[in-house]
PDB file of C-alpha atoms in Angstrom:
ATOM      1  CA  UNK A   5     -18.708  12.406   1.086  1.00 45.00           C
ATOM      2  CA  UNK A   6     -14.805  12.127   1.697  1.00 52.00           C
ATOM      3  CA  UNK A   7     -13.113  14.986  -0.022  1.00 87.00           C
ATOM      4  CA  UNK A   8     -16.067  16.984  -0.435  1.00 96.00           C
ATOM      5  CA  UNK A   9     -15.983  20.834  -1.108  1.00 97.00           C
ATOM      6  CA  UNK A  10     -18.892  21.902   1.416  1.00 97.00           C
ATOM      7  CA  UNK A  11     -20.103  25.148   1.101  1.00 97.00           C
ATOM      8  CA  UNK A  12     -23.018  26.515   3.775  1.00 95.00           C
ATOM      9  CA  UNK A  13     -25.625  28.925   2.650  1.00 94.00           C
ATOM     10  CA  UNK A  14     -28.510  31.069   4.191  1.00 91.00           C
ATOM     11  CA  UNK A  15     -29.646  32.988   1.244  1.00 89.00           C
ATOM     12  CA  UNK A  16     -27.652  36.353   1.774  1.00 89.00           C
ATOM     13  CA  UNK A  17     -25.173  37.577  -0.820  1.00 91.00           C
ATOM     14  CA  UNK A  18     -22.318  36.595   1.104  1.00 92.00           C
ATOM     15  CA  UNK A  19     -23.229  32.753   1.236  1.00 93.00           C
ATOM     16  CA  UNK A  20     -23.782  32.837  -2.834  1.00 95.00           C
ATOM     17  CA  UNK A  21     -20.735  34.226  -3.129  1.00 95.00           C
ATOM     18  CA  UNK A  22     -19.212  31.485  -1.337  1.00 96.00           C
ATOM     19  CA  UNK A  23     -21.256  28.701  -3.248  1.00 97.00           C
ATOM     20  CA  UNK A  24     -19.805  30.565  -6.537  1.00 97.00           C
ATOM     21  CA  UNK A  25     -16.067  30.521  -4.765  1.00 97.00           C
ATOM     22  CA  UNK A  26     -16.427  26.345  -3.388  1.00 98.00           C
ATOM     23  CA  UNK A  27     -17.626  25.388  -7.276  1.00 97.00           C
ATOM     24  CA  UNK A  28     -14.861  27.064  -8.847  1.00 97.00           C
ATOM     25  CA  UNK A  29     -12.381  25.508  -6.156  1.00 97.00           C
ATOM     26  CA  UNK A  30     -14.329  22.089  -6.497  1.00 97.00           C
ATOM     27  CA  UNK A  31     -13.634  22.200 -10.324  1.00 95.00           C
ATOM     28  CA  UNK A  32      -9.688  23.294 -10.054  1.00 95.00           C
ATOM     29  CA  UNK A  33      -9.428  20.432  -7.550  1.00 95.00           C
ATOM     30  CA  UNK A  34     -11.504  17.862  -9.198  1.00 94.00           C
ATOM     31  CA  UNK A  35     -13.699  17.264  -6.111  1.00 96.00           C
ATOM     32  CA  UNK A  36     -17.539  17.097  -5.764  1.00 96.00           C
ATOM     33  CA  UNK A  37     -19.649  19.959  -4.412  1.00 97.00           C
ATOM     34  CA  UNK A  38     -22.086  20.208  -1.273  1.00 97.00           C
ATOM     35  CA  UNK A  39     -24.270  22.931  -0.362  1.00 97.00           C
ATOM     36  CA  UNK A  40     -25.790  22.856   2.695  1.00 97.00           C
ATOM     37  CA  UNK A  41     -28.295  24.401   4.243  1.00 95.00           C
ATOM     38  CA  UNK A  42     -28.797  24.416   8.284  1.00 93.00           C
ATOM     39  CA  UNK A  43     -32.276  25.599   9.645  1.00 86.00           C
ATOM     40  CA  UNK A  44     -32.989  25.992  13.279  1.00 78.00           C
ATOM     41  CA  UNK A  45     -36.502  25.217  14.554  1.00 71.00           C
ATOM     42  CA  UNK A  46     -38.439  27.509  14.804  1.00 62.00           C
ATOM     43  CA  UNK A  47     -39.985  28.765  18.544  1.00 55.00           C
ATOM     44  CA  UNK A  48     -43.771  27.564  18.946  1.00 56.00           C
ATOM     45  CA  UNK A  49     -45.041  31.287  19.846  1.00 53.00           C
ATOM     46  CA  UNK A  50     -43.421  32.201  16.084  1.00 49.00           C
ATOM     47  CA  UNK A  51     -44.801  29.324  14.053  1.00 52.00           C
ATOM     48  CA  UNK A  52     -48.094  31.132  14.003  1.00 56.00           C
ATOM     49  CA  UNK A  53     -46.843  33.478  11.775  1.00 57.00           C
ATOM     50  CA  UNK A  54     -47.429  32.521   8.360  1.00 58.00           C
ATOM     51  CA  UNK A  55     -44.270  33.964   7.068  1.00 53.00           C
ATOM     52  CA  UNK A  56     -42.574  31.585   9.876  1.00 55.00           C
ATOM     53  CA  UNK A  57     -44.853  28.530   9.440  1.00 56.00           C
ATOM     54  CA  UNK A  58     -42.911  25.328   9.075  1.00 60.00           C
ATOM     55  CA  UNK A  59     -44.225  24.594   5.572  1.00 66.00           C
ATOM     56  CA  UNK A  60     -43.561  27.999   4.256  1.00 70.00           C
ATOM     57  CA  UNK A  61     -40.200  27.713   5.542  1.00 70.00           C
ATOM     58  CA  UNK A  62     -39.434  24.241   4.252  1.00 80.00           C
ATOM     59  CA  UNK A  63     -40.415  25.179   1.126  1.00 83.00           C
ATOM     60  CA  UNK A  64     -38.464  28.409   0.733  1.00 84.00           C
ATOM     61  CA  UNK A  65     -35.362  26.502   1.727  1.00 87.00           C
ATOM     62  CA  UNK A  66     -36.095  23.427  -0.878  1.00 91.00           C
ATOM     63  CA  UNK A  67     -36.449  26.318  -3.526  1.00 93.00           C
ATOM     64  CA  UNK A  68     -33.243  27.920  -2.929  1.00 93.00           C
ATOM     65  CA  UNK A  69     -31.224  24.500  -2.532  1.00 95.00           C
ATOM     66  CA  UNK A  70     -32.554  23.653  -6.153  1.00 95.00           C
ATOM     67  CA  UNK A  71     -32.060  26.780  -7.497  1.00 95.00           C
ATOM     68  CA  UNK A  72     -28.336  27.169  -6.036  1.00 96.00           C
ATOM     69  CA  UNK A  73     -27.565  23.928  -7.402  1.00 96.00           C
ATOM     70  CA  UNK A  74     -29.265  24.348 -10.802  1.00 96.00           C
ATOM     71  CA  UNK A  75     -27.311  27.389 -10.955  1.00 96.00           C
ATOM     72  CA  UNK A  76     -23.833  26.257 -10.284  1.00 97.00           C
ATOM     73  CA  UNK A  77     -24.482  23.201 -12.571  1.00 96.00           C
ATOM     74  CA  UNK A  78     -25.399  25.627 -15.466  1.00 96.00           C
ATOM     75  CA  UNK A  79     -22.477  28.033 -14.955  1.00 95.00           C
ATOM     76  CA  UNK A  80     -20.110  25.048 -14.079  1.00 94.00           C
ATOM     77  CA  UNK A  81     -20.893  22.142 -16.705  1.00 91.00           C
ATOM     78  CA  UNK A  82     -19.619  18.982 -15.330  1.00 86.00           C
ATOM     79  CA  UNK A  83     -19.410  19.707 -11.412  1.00 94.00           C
ATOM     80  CA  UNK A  84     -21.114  17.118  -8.897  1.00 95.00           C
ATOM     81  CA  UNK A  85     -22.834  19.175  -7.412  1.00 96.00           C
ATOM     82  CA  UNK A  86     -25.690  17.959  -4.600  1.00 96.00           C
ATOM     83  CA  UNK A  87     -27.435  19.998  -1.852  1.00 96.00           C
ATOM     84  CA  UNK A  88     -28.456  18.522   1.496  1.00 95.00           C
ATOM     85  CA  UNK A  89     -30.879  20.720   4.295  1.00 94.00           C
ATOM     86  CA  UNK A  90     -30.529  19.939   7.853  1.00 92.00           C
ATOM     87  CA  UNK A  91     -32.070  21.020  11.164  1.00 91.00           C
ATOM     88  CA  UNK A  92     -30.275  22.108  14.374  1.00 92.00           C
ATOM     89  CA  UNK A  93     -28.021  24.318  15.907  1.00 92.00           C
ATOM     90  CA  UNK A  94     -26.127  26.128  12.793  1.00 92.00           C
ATOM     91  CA  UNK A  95     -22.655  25.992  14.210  1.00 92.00           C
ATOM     92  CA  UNK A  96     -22.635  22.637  15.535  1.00 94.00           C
ATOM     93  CA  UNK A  97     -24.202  21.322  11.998  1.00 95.00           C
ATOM     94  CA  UNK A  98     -21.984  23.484  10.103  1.00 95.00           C
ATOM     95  CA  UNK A  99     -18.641  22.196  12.176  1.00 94.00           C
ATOM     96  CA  UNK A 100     -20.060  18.292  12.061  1.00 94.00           C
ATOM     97  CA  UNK A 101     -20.141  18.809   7.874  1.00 92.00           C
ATOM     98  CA  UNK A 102     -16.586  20.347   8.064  1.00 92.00           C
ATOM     99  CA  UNK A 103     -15.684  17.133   9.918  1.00 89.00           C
ATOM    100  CA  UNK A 104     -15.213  14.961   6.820  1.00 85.00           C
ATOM    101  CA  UNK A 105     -15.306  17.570   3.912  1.00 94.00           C
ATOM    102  CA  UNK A 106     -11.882  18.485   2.174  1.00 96.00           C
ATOM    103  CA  UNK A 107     -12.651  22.172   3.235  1.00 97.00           C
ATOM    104  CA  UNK A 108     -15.537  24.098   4.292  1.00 97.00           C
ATOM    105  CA  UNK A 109     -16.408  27.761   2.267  1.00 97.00           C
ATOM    106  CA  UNK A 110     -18.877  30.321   3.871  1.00 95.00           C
ATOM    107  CA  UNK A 111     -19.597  33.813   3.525  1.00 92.00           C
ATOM    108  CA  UNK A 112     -18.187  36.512   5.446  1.00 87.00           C
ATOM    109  CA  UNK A 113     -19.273  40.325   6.110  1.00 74.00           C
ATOM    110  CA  UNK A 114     -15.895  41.459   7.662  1.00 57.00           C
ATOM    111  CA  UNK A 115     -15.303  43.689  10.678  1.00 43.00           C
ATOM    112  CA  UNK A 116     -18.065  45.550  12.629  1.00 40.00           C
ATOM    113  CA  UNK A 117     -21.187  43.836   9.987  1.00 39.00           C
ATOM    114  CA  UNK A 118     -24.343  41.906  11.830  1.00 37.00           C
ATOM    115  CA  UNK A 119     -26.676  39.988  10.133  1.00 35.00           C
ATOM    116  CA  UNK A 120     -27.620  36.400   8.700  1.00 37.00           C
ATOM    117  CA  UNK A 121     -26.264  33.141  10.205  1.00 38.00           C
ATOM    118  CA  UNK A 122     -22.915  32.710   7.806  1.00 42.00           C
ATOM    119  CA  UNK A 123     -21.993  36.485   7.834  1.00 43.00           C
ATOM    120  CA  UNK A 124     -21.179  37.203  11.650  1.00 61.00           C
ATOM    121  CA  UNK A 125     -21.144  35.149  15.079  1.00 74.00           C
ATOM    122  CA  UNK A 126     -22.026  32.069  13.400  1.00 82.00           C
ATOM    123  CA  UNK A 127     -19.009  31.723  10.712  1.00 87.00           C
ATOM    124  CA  UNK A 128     -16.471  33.132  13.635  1.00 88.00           C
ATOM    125  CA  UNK A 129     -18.145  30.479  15.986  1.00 89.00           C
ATOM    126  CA  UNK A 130     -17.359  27.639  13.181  1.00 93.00           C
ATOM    127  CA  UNK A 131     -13.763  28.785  12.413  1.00 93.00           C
ATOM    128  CA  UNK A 132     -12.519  29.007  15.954  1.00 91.00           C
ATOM    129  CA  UNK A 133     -14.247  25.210  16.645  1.00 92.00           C
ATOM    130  CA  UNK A 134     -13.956  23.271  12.731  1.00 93.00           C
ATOM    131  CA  UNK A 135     -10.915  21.039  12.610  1.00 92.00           C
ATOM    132  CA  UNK A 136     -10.988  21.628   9.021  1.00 95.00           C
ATOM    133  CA  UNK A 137      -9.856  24.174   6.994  1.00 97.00           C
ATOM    134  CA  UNK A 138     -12.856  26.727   6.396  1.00 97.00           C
ATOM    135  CA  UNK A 139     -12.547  29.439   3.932  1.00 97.00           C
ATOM    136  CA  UNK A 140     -14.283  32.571   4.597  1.00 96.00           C
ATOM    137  CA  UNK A 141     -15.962  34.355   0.989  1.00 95.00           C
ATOM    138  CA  UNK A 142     -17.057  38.204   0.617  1.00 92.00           C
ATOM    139  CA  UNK A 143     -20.011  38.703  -1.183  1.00 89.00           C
ATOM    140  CA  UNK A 144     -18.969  40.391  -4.426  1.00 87.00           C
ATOM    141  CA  UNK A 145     -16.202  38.571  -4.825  1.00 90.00           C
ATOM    142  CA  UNK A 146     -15.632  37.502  -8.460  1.00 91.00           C
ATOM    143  CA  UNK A 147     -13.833  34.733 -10.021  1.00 93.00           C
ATOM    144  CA  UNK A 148     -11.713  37.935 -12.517  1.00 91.00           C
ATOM    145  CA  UNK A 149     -10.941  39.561  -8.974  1.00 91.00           C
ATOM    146  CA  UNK A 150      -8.480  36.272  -8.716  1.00 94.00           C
ATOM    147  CA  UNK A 151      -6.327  36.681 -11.613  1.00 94.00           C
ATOM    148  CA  UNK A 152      -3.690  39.070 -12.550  1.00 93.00           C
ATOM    149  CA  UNK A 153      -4.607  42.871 -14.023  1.00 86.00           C
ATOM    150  CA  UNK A 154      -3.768  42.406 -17.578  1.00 76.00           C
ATOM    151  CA  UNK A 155      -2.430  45.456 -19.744  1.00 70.00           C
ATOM    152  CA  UNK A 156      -6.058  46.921 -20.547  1.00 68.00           C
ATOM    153  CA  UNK A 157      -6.179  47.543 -16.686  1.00 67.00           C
ATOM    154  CA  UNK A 158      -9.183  44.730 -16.521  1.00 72.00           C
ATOM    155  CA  UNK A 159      -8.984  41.392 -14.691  1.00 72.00           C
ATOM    156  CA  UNK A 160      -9.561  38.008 -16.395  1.00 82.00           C
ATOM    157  CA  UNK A 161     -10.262  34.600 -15.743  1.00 87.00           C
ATOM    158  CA  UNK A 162      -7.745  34.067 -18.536  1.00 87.00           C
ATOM    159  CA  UNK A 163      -4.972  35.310 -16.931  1.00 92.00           C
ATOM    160  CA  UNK A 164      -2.449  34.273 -13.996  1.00 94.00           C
ATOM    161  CA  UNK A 165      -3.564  33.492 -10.476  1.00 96.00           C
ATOM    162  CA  UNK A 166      -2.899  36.602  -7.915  1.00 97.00           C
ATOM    163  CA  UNK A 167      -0.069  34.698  -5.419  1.00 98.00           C
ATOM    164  CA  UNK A 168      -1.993  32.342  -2.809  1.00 98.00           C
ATOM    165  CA  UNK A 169       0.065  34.125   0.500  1.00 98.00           C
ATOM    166  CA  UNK A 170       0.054  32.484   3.483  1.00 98.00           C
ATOM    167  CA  UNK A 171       0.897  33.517   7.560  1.00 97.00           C
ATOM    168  CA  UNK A 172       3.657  31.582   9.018  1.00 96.00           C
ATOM    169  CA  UNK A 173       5.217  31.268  12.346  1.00 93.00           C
ATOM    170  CA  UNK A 174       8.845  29.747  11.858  1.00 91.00           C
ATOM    171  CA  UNK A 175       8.939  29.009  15.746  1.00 89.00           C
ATOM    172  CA  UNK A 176       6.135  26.389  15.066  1.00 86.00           C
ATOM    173  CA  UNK A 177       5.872  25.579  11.510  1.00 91.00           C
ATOM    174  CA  UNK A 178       3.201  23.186  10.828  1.00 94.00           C
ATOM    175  CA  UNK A 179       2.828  20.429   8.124  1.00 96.00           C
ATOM    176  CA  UNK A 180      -0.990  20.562   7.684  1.00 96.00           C
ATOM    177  CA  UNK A 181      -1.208  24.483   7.496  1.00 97.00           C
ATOM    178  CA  UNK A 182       2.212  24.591   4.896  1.00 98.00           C
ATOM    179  CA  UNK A 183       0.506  21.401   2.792  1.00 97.00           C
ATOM    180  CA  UNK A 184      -2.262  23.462   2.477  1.00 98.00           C
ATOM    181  CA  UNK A 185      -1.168  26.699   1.053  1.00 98.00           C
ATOM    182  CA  UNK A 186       1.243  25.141  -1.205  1.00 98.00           C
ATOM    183  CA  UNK A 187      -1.556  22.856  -2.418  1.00 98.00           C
ATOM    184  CA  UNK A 188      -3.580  25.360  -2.873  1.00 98.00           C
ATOM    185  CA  UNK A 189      -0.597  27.556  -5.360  1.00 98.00           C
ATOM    186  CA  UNK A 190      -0.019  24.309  -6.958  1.00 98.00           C
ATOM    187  CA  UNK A 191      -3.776  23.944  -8.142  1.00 96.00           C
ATOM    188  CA  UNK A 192      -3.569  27.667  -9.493  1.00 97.00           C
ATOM    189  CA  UNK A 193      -0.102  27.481 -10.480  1.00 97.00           C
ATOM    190  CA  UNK A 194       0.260  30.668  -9.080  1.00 98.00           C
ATOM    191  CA  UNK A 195       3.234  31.838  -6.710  1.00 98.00           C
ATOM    192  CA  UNK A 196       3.192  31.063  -2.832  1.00 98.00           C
ATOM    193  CA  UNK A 197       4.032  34.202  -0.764  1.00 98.00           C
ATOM    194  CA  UNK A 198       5.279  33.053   2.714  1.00 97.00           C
ATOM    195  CA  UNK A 199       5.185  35.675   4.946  1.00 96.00           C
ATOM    196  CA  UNK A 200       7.236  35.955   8.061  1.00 94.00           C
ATOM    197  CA  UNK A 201       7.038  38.632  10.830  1.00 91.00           C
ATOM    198  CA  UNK A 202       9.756  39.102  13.657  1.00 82.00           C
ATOM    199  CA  UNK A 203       9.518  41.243  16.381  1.00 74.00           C
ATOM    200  CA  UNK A 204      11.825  44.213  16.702  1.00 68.00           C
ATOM    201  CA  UNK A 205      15.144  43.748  18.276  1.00 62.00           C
ATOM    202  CA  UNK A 206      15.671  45.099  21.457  1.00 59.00           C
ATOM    203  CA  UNK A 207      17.788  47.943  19.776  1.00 57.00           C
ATOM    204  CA  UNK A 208      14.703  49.143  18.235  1.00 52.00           C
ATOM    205  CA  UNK A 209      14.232  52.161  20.502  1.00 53.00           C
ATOM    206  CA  UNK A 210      18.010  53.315  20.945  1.00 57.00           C
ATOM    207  CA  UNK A 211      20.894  53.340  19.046  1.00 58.00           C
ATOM    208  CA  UNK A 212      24.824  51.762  19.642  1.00 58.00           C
ATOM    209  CA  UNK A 213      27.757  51.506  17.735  1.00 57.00           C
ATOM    210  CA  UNK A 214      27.213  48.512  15.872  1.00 56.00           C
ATOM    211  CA  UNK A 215      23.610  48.335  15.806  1.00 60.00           C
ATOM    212  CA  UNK A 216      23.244  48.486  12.281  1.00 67.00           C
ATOM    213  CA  UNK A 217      25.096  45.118  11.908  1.00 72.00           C
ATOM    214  CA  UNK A 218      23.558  43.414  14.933  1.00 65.00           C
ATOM    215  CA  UNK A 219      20.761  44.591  12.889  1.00 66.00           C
ATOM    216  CA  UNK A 220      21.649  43.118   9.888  1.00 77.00           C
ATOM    217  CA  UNK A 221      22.475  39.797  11.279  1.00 71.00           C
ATOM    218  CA  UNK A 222      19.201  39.204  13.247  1.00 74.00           C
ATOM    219  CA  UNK A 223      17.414  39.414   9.703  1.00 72.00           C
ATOM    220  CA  UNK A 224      19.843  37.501   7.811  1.00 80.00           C
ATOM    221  CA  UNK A 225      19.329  34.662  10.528  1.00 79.00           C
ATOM    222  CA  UNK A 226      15.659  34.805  10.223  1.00 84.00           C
ATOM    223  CA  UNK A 227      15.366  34.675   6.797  1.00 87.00           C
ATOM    224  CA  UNK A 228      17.584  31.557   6.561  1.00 89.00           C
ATOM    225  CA  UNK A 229      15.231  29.939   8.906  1.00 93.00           C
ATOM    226  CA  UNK A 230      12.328  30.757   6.969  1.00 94.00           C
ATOM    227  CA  UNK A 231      14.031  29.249   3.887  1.00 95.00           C
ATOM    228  CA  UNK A 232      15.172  26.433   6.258  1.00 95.00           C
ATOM    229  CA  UNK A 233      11.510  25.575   6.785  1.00 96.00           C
ATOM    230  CA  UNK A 234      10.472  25.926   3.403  1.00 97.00           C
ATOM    231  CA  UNK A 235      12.911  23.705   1.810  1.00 97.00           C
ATOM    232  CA  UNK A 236      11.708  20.415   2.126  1.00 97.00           C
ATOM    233  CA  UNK A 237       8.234  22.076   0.281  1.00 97.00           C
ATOM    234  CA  UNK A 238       9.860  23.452  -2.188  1.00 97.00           C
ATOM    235  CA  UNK A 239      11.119  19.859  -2.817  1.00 98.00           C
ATOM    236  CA  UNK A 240       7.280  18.717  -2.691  1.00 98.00           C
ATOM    237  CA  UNK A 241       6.013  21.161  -4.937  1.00 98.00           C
ATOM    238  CA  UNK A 242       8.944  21.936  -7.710  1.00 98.00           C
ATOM    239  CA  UNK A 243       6.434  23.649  -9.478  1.00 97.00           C
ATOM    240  CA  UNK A 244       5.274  26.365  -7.327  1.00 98.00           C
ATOM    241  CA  UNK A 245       7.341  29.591  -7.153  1.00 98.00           C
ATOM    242  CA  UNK A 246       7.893  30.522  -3.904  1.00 98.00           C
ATOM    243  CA  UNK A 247       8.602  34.362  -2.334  1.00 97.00           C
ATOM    244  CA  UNK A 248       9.987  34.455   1.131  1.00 96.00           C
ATOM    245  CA  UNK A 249       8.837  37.709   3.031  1.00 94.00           C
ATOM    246  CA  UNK A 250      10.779  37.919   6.406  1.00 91.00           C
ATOM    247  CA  UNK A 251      10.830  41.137   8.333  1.00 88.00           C
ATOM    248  CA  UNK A 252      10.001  42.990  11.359  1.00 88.00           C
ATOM    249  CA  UNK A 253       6.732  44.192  12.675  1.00 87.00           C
ATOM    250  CA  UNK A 254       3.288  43.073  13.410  1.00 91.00           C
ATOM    251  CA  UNK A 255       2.194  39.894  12.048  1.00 93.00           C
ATOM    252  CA  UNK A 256      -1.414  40.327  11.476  1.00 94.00           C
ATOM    253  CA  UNK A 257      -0.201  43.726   9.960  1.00 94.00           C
ATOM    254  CA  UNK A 258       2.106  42.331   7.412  1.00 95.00           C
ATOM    255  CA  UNK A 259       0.149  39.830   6.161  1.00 96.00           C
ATOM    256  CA  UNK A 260      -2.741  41.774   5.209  1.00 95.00           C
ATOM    257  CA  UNK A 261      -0.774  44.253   3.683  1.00 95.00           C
ATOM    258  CA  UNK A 262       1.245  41.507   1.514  1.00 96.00           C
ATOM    259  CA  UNK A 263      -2.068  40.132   1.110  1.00 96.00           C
ATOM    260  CA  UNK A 264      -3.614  43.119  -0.524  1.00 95.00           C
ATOM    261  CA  UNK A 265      -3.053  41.434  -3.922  1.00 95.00           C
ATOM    262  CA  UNK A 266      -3.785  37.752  -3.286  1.00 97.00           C
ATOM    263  CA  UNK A 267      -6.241  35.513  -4.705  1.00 97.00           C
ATOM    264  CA  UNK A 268      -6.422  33.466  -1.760  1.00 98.00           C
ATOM    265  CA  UNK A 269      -4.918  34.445   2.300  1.00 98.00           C
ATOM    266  CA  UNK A 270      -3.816  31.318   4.481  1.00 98.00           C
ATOM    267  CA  UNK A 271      -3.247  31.022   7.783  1.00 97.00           C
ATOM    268  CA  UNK A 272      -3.174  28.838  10.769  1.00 96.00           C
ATOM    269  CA  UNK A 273      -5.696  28.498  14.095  1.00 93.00           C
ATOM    270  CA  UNK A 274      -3.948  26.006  16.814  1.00 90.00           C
ATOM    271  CA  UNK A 275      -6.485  23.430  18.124  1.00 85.00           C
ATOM    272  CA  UNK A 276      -6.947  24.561  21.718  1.00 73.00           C
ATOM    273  CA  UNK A 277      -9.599  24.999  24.426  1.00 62.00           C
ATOM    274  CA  UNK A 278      -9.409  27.609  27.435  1.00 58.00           C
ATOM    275  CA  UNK A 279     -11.734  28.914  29.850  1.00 51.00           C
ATOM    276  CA  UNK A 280     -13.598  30.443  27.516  1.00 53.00           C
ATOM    277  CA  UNK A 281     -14.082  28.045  24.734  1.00 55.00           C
ATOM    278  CA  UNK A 282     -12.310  27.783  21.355  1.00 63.00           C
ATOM    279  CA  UNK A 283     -10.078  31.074  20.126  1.00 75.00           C
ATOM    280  CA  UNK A 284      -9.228  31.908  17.052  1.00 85.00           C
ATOM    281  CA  UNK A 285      -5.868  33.751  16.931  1.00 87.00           C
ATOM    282  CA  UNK A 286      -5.171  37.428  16.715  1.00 90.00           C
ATOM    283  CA  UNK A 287      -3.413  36.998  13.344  1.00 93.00           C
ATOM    284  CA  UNK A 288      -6.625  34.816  11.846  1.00 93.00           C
ATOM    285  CA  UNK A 289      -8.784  37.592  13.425  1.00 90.00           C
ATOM    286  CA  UNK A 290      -7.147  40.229  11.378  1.00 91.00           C
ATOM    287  CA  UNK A 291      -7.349  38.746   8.100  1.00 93.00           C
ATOM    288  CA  UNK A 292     -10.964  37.471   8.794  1.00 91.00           C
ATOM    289  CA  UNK A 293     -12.282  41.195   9.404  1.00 89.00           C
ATOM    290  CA  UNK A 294      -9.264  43.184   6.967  1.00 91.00           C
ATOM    291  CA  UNK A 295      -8.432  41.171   4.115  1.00 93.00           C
ATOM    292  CA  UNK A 296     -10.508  41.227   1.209  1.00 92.00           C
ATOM    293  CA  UNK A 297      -9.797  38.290  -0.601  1.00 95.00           C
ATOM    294  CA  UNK A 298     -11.033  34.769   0.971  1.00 96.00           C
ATOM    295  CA  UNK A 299      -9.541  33.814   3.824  1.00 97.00           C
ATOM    296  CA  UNK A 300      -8.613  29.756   4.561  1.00 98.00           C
ATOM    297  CA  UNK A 301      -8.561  28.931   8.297  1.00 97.00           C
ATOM    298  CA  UNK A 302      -6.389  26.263   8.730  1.00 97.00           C
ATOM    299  CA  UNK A 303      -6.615  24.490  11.966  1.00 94.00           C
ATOM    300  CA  UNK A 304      -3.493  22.220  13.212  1.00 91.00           C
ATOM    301  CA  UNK A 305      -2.329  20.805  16.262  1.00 81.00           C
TER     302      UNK A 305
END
């Protein structure tokens, strides 16, 4: 199903939450929705349990496909919504579903949690090898949680989008990671928060006479090469407002803490193999385990 919303699930809180998350984002982009469910087969010595036999487990899995879909249908009149179970390895089936979808939404427990196939090795597994974007849902997370705090101090689905921010390296800007996060402010009609970090200037740990202004310059020269790489979107998307953040500092640092009040966190993961398989980058780490809105892994060449 081209331009498919997939969502994976395993039955904990965090996956529902991300079935909840892909209908809404189905819905704002017009786009069908597919959850899927991946079950691995189960080891002979272990099917004589009859909590683990194979029809007690195919029938547990039917019943929560229907009911996920029943429910998202109900709470989201109008959605095409369809659920499909599949048997494997859960990484490899999740990643081959990514393959054609338009993104793919699981849940995520953050730093230092264990657990059930989508919270833990398994979703980290799938973002460092999907070449599709896959967004990464806490469980709790609530459609209000999204919007702007009105006066009354209480979040509503009526109000504004929180700003979509989004991680970006001006040294190697790249088209499918910026097309997504302004894509993703245009379907909220929120504001895009582009977040630059540079690294401190040599200066940094002594001072000279004219440091302030070499200073000064360095930033100024940063910043227009931030706004340098954002012109041409701005072009694309007239309609989003945009808010440049350029300044020194860690990356991963600075974009959770601009990211403290965002509906949705971007960033990028470069397509690359090493010795050790795929890697997802330190910055994409960070915001994975630290912030608390989703997170949208964006892989690019």
């Amino acid at each position: 199903m081209p331009g498919t919303v997939v969502a994976g699930i395993d039955g904990s809180p965090e996956s529902r939450a991300a079935v909840e998350w892909a209908a809404r984002e189905a819905l704002l982009r017009g786009l069908p929705l597919k959850i899927v469910y991946v079950s691995e087969p189960v080891p002979r010595r272990l099917a004589q349990n009859p909590l683990l036999a194979p029809e007690s487990y195919q029938h547990w899995a039917e019943q929560m496909l229907r009911e996920s879909v029943e429910g998202i249908r109900l709470r989201h009149p109008g959605i095409a919504a369809v659920a499909e179970q599949l048997t494997g390895t859960v990484a490899d089936l999740l990643c081959e579903a990514a393959g054609s979808a338009e993104m793919l939404v699981l849940g995520s427990r953050g730093l230092g949690a264990v657990g059930g196939f989508l919270g833990g090795s398994v979703s980290l597994a799938v973002v460092a090898r999907a070449e599709r974007p896959v967004v990464l849902v806490r469980a709790g997370e609530r459609a209000a949680a999204e919007h702007e705090t009105q006066r009354a101090g209480v979040s509503s689905t009526a109000a504004p989008f929180r700003p979509v921010v989004l991680g970006l390296d001006i040294d190697d800007p790249n088209d499918t990671l910026l097309e997504f996060a302004f894509d993703a402010a245009a379907c909220r009609k929120a504001p895009l928060r582009v977040v630059h970090s540079r690294p401190e200037p040599p200066t940094a740990f002594y001072r000279f006479s004219g440091d302030a202004e070499l200073r000064d310059s360095l930033a100024r020269g940063q910043a227009g090469l931030l706004s340098k790489v954002l012109r041409p979107w701005r072009q694309k998307f007239p309609d989003v407002e945009v808010i440049e953040s350029s300044r020194t500092g860690s990356a991963a640092q600075n974009l959770v803490e601009d990211a403290r009040d965002a509906s949705l966190a971007v960033v990028g993961r470069r397509i690359r193999t090493g010795l050790f398989g795929a890697r997802i980058g330190h910055v994409a780490h960070a915001a994975i385990h630290h912030v608390a809105a989703p997170v949208a892994v964006v892989a690019h060449g």
